[in-house]
Amino acid sequence: MSHFPEAARRRFQLILIKPSHYDDDGYVIRWWRAMIPSNSLAALYGIAAECAERKVLGPDTEIDITVIDETNTRIDFAELLTQFKRHDNFGMIALVGVQSNQYPRALDIARPFRDAGLPVSMGGFHVSGCLSMLDGKAVGLDACRDMGISMFAGEAEGRLDMVLRDAAAGELKPLYNFMNDLPGIGGTPVPFLPRDNIQRTLGLSTSFDAGRGCPYQCSFCTIINVQGRKSRFRSADDVEKLVRMNWAQGIHKFFITDDNFARNKDWEAIFDRLIELKERDGIPLGLMIQVDTLCHKIPNFIEKSKRAGVTRVFIGLENVNPDNLTAAKKNQNKITEYRKMLLAWKAQGIMTLAGYILGFPADTPESIRRDIKIIQEELPLDVIEFFILTPLPGSEDHQVLWKKGVEMDADLNIYDVEHVCTAHPKMSKQEWEDIYHEAWSLYYSPEHMKTLLRRAVATGVPLVRLAKVLVSFATTVPLENVHPLQSGLLRLKTPSERRPELPRENPLVFWPRFVWETFSKHVSLAGTIISLAVSAFLIARDAKSKTYMDQALTPVADDEEETLHLFTQTAGGAAAVSHVRKVAQLTGH
């Protein structure tokens, strides 16, 4: 029990903000309900809440934590500044998990707080990646120094105490760099967000990382240079703790954000614990995980995924052309295993999603169209997320171009893997952007979506659940001009949330246009929903659907390397098949 009277207590205001970024018209991308939760925000809140509980600023000082995810919550600068004034400006603003495309917006968020003399700190992949791979000043970091923003590179477990004490003492350092000292995460405070924040996302789901780091060397990836190549893990006890904390507030759906959960050495212990919580304690877990293309070779992995509550699995497919995979140093992806792996997930009735990158050196509009057709006909994939190959600061691709002095777009706002940022050897910028937008309409054609629904019925994938995802992925790019992962339900915009360098629009012009755009988009969206719902209803009632079969669902045959376009349409495909056969001859398998 404290010996300090309540009136003597000081209240440190800690404002955690996850920035959004600007759309092509310069407006902040914000939704009434956003698509996905921020794990960076959950991780920082969990650490900060534990710091508050331990009273790291002294027994007479409370820490009030405010959490804002700008993708679903408008930042009320005036109210926050008033909140600080009520507490004698005692506190700090932490800009959390800032990616390169969010960096310009993060600076704009920081400006009014810095103008008021308040301490601001910024962490995330942009700061950490640039300090890890470049010279410490490149790619806009001097903007932080000029504004007096403290930069935090690395991870906050075991380090946030120091930052909070420095801020409370008015001695926030210009830089906290822990890139060469990544902490263990086992037994540390678990990621957590209050329900009030989670309910602003679609599906009432939250996230956590069961592990960090990745042993692979993909050249386009920033994770290996920010979280390291040495994997670090949470224990099954940690995972149970966070599941129970969330279940206590009615949350039971989770996105496990590990870049590759299949390579978590404790995957089985974690799955076994989740199976107990689901089957013994009745917690209706729903999980989405990310895995590699060889996960089906791990005994019991896919079967236990199903029992643990996995309903969706994201696979880093990236490409079907081995030449492109080699160029990206993603040699762990074997196209000869794609069908076996996907059919193994299908056998468990789990929805499959895959990332697919457009713009590798060998790509052309024609080859991309060909490859999408191959995927549609020969791979039992449900959902594809298309990305433009982007030299993200913090990746090897960016470092190589930066060292060579190759021109890259100066506007970090478009480093969102849906805009072209540098030149391509075979496509113009316009051709590259055009084929990116075309790819969505090619894959999510009305006819192919019907095929996907038929495959769902035949393999036990929940039809309604798949139809909802298809609606989102088929409509977001053409209607909202943002990637589905940046989307949500009901776009929100105000004239005041425009990039400072762009003119403020007259409200009498802005609001009528925005209302009309919103109405038009939702009419189009309703048409897609009705069309897909009718198709799903008819397919579900068709007795033939349960026995539906096509090339993609056909069991893997010994001779398919001779006939499938997946293996015969590229030189790399033929070489991959030849390599597998040589290995088989040498090993007798």
Short mmCIF file of C-alpha atoms in Angstrom, two decimals, residues 101-390:
data_model
loop_
_atom_site.label_atom_id
_atom_site.label_comp_id
_atom_site.label_asym_id
_atom_site.label_seq_id
_atom_site.Cartn_x
_atom_site.Cartn_y
_atom_site.Cartn_z
CA ASN A 101 5.60 3.68 -46.10
CA GLN A 102 4.34 5.04 -42.75
CA TYR A 103 7.45 7.14 -42.05
CA PRO A 104 6.24 10.36 -43.75
CA ARG A 105 2.93 10.17 -41.87
CA ALA A 106 4.75 9.41 -38.61
CA LEU A 107 6.80 12.60 -39.01
CA ASP A 108 3.60 14.57 -39.63
CA ILE A 109 2.04 13.08 -36.50
CA ALA A 110 5.11 13.96 -34.46
CA ARG A 111 5.27 17.58 -35.59
CA PRO A 112 2.48 19.15 -33.46
CA PHE A 113 3.72 17.29 -30.39
CA ARG A 114 7.30 18.42 -30.95
CA ASP A 115 6.06 21.98 -31.56
CA ALA A 116 4.48 21.77 -28.10
CA GLY A 117 7.82 20.67 -26.63
CA LEU A 118 6.68 17.12 -25.89
CA PRO A 119 9.11 14.17 -26.10
CA VAL A 120 8.51 11.86 -29.07
CA SER A 121 10.15 8.51 -29.79
CA MET A 122 9.90 6.48 -32.98
CA GLY A 123 10.63 2.80 -33.51
CA GLY A 124 9.82 0.14 -36.08
CA PHE A 125 11.13 -1.43 -39.24
CA HIS A 126 12.14 1.77 -41.02
CA VAL A 127 14.42 3.13 -38.31
CA SER A 128 15.76 -0.31 -37.39
CA GLY A 129 16.25 -1.44 -40.99
CA CYS A 130 18.05 1.73 -42.05
CA LEU A 131 20.39 1.66 -39.06
CA SER A 132 21.03 -2.05 -39.65
CA MET A 133 21.81 -1.90 -43.37
CA LEU A 134 22.79 1.68 -44.28
CA ASP A 135 24.98 4.50 -42.96
CA GLY A 136 22.72 5.78 -40.19
CA LYS A 137 21.68 8.91 -42.05
CA ALA A 138 20.18 7.54 -45.25
CA VAL A 139 16.50 7.43 -46.20
CA GLY A 140 15.24 10.33 -44.19
CA LEU A 141 16.54 9.59 -40.70
CA ASP A 142 17.96 13.10 -40.44
CA ALA A 143 14.36 14.32 -40.38
CA CYS A 144 14.04 12.71 -36.94
CA ARG A 145 17.25 14.35 -35.78
CA ASP A 146 16.17 17.75 -37.09
CA MET A 147 12.82 17.50 -35.27
CA GLY A 148 14.36 16.17 -32.06
CA ILE A 149 12.58 12.83 -32.34
CA SER A 150 14.28 10.07 -30.38
CA MET A 151 14.88 6.99 -32.55
CA PHE A 152 14.58 3.48 -31.14
CA ALA A 153 16.17 0.64 -33.12
CA GLY A 154 15.63 -2.96 -32.07
CA GLU A 155 13.10 -4.52 -29.71
CA ALA A 156 11.67 -3.06 -26.51
CA GLU A 157 11.64 -6.07 -24.20
CA GLY A 158 13.79 -5.14 -21.19
CA ARG A 159 14.56 -1.71 -22.67
CA LEU A 160 11.34 0.28 -22.31
CA ASP A 161 12.04 0.95 -18.61
CA MET A 162 15.11 2.97 -19.61
CA VAL A 163 13.26 4.99 -22.25
CA LEU A 164 10.38 5.81 -19.89
CA ARG A 165 12.74 6.92 -17.11
CA ASP A 166 14.72 9.10 -19.51
CA ALA A 167 11.52 10.68 -20.83
CA ALA A 168 10.22 11.29 -17.32
CA ALA A 169 13.51 12.99 -16.43
CA GLY A 170 13.44 15.11 -19.59
CA GLU A 171 16.57 13.34 -20.87
CA LEU A 172 15.33 11.29 -23.82
CA LYS A 173 18.37 10.30 -25.90
CA PRO A 174 18.52 10.98 -29.65
CA LEU A 175 19.09 7.28 -30.35
CA TYR A 176 18.58 3.96 -28.58
CA ASN A 177 20.23 1.35 -30.77
CA PHE A 178 19.87 -2.30 -29.74
CA MET A 179 20.23 -3.84 -33.19
CA ASN A 180 23.26 -5.84 -32.08
CA ASP A 181 21.58 -7.01 -28.89
CA LEU A 182 18.24 -8.62 -29.74
CA PRO A 183 16.55 -9.90 -26.57
CA GLY A 184 15.09 -13.28 -25.81
CA ILE A 185 11.30 -13.10 -25.73
CA GLY A 186 10.49 -16.16 -23.63
CA GLY A 187 8.95 -15.17 -20.30
CA THR A 188 8.67 -11.49 -21.28
CA PRO A 189 5.36 -9.56 -21.23
CA VAL A 190 3.08 -11.00 -23.89
CA PRO A 191 1.41 -8.98 -26.67
CA PHE A 192 -1.99 -7.73 -25.57
CA LEU A 193 -4.55 -5.08 -26.48
CA PRO A 194 -7.68 -4.10 -24.57
CA ARG A 195 -10.99 -5.13 -26.15
CA ASP A 196 -11.85 -1.49 -26.90
CA ASN A 197 -8.99 -1.46 -29.40
CA ILE A 198 -9.56 -4.94 -30.80
CA GLN A 199 -13.22 -4.31 -31.58
CA ARG A 200 -12.13 -1.70 -34.12
CA THR A 201 -10.86 -4.54 -36.36
CA LEU A 202 -12.89 -6.80 -38.61
CA GLY A 203 -13.62 -10.16 -37.10
CA LEU A 204 -12.71 -9.15 -33.55
CA SER A 205 -9.25 -10.70 -33.82
CA THR A 206 -5.88 -9.87 -32.32
CA SER A 207 -2.32 -11.04 -32.88
CA PHE A 208 0.85 -12.29 -31.24
CA ASP A 209 4.32 -13.44 -32.24
CA ALA A 210 5.30 -16.87 -30.98
CA GLY A 211 8.78 -16.31 -32.39
CA ARG A 212 10.96 -13.76 -34.12
CA GLY A 213 13.76 -14.01 -36.64
CA CYS A 214 14.19 -16.15 -39.75
CA PRO A 215 17.12 -18.33 -40.90
CA TYR A 216 16.50 -17.80 -44.62
CA GLN A 217 18.15 -15.13 -46.79
CA CYS A 218 15.43 -13.77 -49.12
CA SER A 219 16.89 -10.61 -50.62
CA PHE A 220 13.62 -8.66 -50.58
CA CYS A 221 12.98 -9.31 -46.88
CA THR A 222 13.54 -6.84 -44.05
CA ILE A 223 12.72 -9.23 -41.21
CA ILE A 224 16.08 -11.02 -41.34
CA ASN A 225 17.92 -7.70 -40.97
CA VAL A 226 15.67 -6.28 -38.24
CA GLN A 227 14.67 -9.32 -36.18
CA GLY A 228 17.79 -11.28 -37.08
CA ARG A 229 18.50 -14.68 -38.58
CA LYS A 230 18.61 -16.38 -35.19
CA SER A 231 15.12 -17.42 -34.16
CA ARG A 232 13.86 -16.58 -30.66
CA PHE A 233 10.69 -18.02 -29.20
CA ARG A 234 7.94 -17.68 -26.64
CA SER A 235 7.12 -20.75 -24.59
CA ALA A 236 3.86 -22.68 -24.58
CA ASP A 237 3.24 -21.14 -21.13
CA ASP A 238 3.58 -17.66 -22.64
CA VAL A 239 1.10 -18.52 -25.39
CA GLU A 240 -1.38 -20.00 -22.94
CA LYS A 241 -1.12 -16.87 -20.80
CA LEU A 242 -1.95 -14.52 -23.66
CA VAL A 243 -4.78 -16.74 -24.90
CA ARG A 244 -6.36 -16.77 -21.44
CA MET A 245 -5.89 -13.00 -21.06
CA ASN A 246 -7.73 -12.46 -24.32
CA TRP A 247 -10.40 -15.09 -23.67
CA ALA A 248 -11.18 -13.27 -20.41
CA GLN A 249 -12.29 -10.31 -22.55
CA GLY A 250 -14.08 -12.45 -25.12
CA ILE A 251 -11.34 -12.60 -27.78
CA HIS A 252 -10.51 -16.00 -29.25
CA LYS A 253 -9.26 -15.34 -32.79
CA PHE A 254 -5.55 -14.75 -33.36
CA PHE A 255 -3.14 -14.00 -36.18
CA ILE A 256 0.21 -15.58 -35.26
CA THR A 257 2.59 -13.16 -36.94
CA ASP A 258 5.73 -15.36 -37.06
CA ASP A 259 7.14 -15.04 -40.56
CA ASN A 260 7.36 -18.85 -40.61
CA PHE A 261 5.67 -20.64 -37.72
CA ALA A 262 6.65 -24.02 -39.19
CA ARG A 263 10.29 -23.28 -38.29
CA ASN A 264 9.48 -22.49 -34.66
CA LYS A 265 11.31 -25.25 -32.80
CA ASP A 266 8.53 -25.27 -30.19
CA TRP A 267 5.66 -25.43 -32.67
CA GLU A 268 4.48 -28.80 -31.40
CA ALA A 269 4.52 -27.83 -27.72
CA ILE A 270 2.58 -24.66 -28.58
CA PHE A 271 0.07 -26.55 -30.72
CA ASP A 272 -0.37 -29.20 -28.01
CA ARG A 273 -1.13 -26.47 -25.47
CA LEU A 274 -3.57 -24.78 -27.83
CA ILE A 275 -5.25 -28.14 -28.48
CA GLU A 276 -5.71 -28.53 -24.72
CA LEU A 277 -7.21 -25.07 -24.41
CA LYS A 278 -9.54 -25.78 -27.31
CA GLU A 279 -10.58 -29.36 -26.62
CA ARG A 280 -10.38 -29.47 -22.81
CA ASP A 281 -11.21 -25.91 -21.78
CA GLY A 282 -13.62 -25.12 -24.59
CA ILE A 283 -11.92 -21.96 -25.89
CA PRO A 284 -13.14 -21.77 -29.53
CA LEU A 285 -9.77 -20.84 -31.02
CA GLY A 286 -9.51 -19.54 -34.56
CA LEU A 287 -5.95 -19.09 -35.83
CA MET A 288 -4.18 -17.82 -38.90
CA ILE A 289 -0.53 -18.78 -39.29
CA GLN A 290 2.27 -18.14 -41.81
CA VAL A 291 4.40 -21.03 -43.07
CA ASP A 292 6.87 -22.00 -45.79
CA THR A 293 6.30 -24.28 -48.75
CA LEU A 294 7.98 -27.30 -47.11
CA CYS A 295 5.89 -27.37 -43.93
CA HIS A 296 4.02 -30.49 -45.10
CA LYS A 297 7.22 -32.49 -44.66
CA ILE A 298 7.15 -31.94 -40.89
CA PRO A 299 5.37 -34.95 -39.34
CA ASN A 300 1.98 -34.06 -37.80
CA PHE A 301 2.40 -30.33 -38.41
CA ILE A 302 -0.63 -29.85 -40.64
CA GLU A 303 -2.79 -32.29 -38.68
CA LYS A 304 -2.04 -30.56 -35.38
CA SER A 305 -2.60 -27.18 -37.00
CA LYS A 306 -6.18 -28.23 -37.65
CA ARG A 307 -6.73 -29.48 -34.11
CA ALA A 308 -5.20 -26.33 -32.61
CA GLY A 309 -7.73 -24.17 -34.41
CA VAL A 310 -5.95 -23.04 -37.58
CA THR A 311 -8.55 -21.99 -40.14
CA ARG A 312 -6.32 -20.03 -42.51
CA VAL A 313 -2.72 -20.50 -43.53
CA PHE A 314 -0.61 -17.92 -45.36
CA ILE A 315 2.13 -19.40 -47.51
CA GLY A 316 5.11 -17.45 -48.84
CA LEU A 317 4.78 -18.88 -52.34
CA GLU A 318 6.18 -15.67 -53.94
CA ASN A 319 6.42 -17.09 -57.49
CA VAL A 320 6.02 -20.21 -59.63
CA ASN A 321 9.11 -19.53 -61.73
CA PRO A 322 12.26 -21.04 -60.15
CA ASP A 323 14.44 -18.51 -62.00
CA ASN A 324 12.70 -15.71 -60.09
CA LEU A 325 12.98 -17.56 -56.78
CA THR A 326 16.72 -18.03 -57.30
CA ALA A 327 17.14 -14.35 -58.12
CA ALA A 328 15.48 -13.50 -54.80
CA LYS A 329 17.60 -16.04 -52.87
CA LYS A 330 14.44 -17.94 -51.98
CA ASN A 331 15.85 -21.30 -52.92
CA GLN A 332 13.96 -23.00 -50.09
CA ASN A 333 10.83 -22.79 -52.25
CA LYS A 334 10.60 -25.92 -54.41
CA ILE A 335 7.88 -25.74 -57.06
CA THR A 336 7.92 -29.54 -57.20
CA GLU A 337 6.50 -29.50 -53.66
CA TYR A 338 3.83 -26.83 -54.17
CA ARG A 339 0.98 -29.17 -55.09
CA LYS A 340 1.80 -31.73 -52.40
CA MET A 341 1.89 -29.01 -49.77
CA LEU A 342 -1.33 -27.30 -50.85
CA LEU A 343 -3.24 -30.58 -51.14
CA ALA A 344 -2.13 -31.50 -47.62
CA TRP A 345 -3.74 -28.31 -46.29
CA LYS A 346 -6.81 -28.96 -48.42
CA ALA A 347 -7.13 -32.42 -46.89
CA GLN A 348 -7.69 -30.69 -43.53
CA GLY A 349 -10.25 -28.22 -44.88
CA ILE A 350 -8.00 -25.23 -44.14
CA MET A 351 -8.17 -22.10 -46.31
CA THR A 352 -4.92 -21.39 -48.15
CA LEU A 353 -3.64 -17.89 -48.86
CA ALA A 354 -0.41 -17.10 -50.67
CA GLY A 355 1.76 -14.08 -51.26
CA TYR A 356 2.82 -13.61 -54.87
CA ILE A 357 5.40 -11.04 -55.95
CA LEU A 358 5.27 -9.33 -59.33
CA GLY A 359 8.34 -7.71 -60.84
CA PHE A 360 11.19 -10.18 -60.53
CA PRO A 361 13.85 -9.64 -63.24
CA ALA A 362 12.47 -12.35 -65.54
CA ASP A 363 8.87 -11.09 -65.32
CA THR A 364 7.00 -9.53 -68.21
CA PRO A 365 3.27 -8.77 -68.49
CA GLU A 366 2.91 -11.83 -70.71
CA SER A 367 4.78 -14.17 -68.34
CA ILE A 368 2.74 -12.88 -65.38
CA ARG A 369 -0.54 -13.53 -67.20
CA ARG A 370 0.70 -17.02 -68.11
CA ASP A 371 1.75 -17.79 -64.53
CA ILE A 372 -1.58 -16.63 -63.07
CA LYS A 373 -3.39 -18.95 -65.47
CA ILE A 374 -1.13 -21.82 -64.40
CA ILE A 375 -1.90 -21.13 -60.75
CA GLN A 376 -5.63 -21.03 -61.43
CA GLU A 377 -5.63 -24.32 -63.28
CA GLU A 378 -2.98 -26.38 -61.47
CA LEU A 379 -2.58 -25.19 -57.86
CA PRO A 380 -5.31 -25.66 -55.23
CA LEU A 381 -4.89 -22.17 -53.80
CA ASP A 382 -7.85 -20.25 -52.45
CA VAL A 383 -6.58 -16.69 -52.09
CA ILE A 384 -3.62 -14.87 -53.62
CA GLU A 385 -2.23 -11.55 -52.39
CA PHE A 386 -0.25 -9.80 -55.10
CA PHE A 387 2.68 -7.55 -54.23
CA ILE A 388 5.06 -5.43 -56.29
CA LEU A 389 8.72 -6.31 -55.73
CA THR A 390 9.90 -3.35 -53.68
#
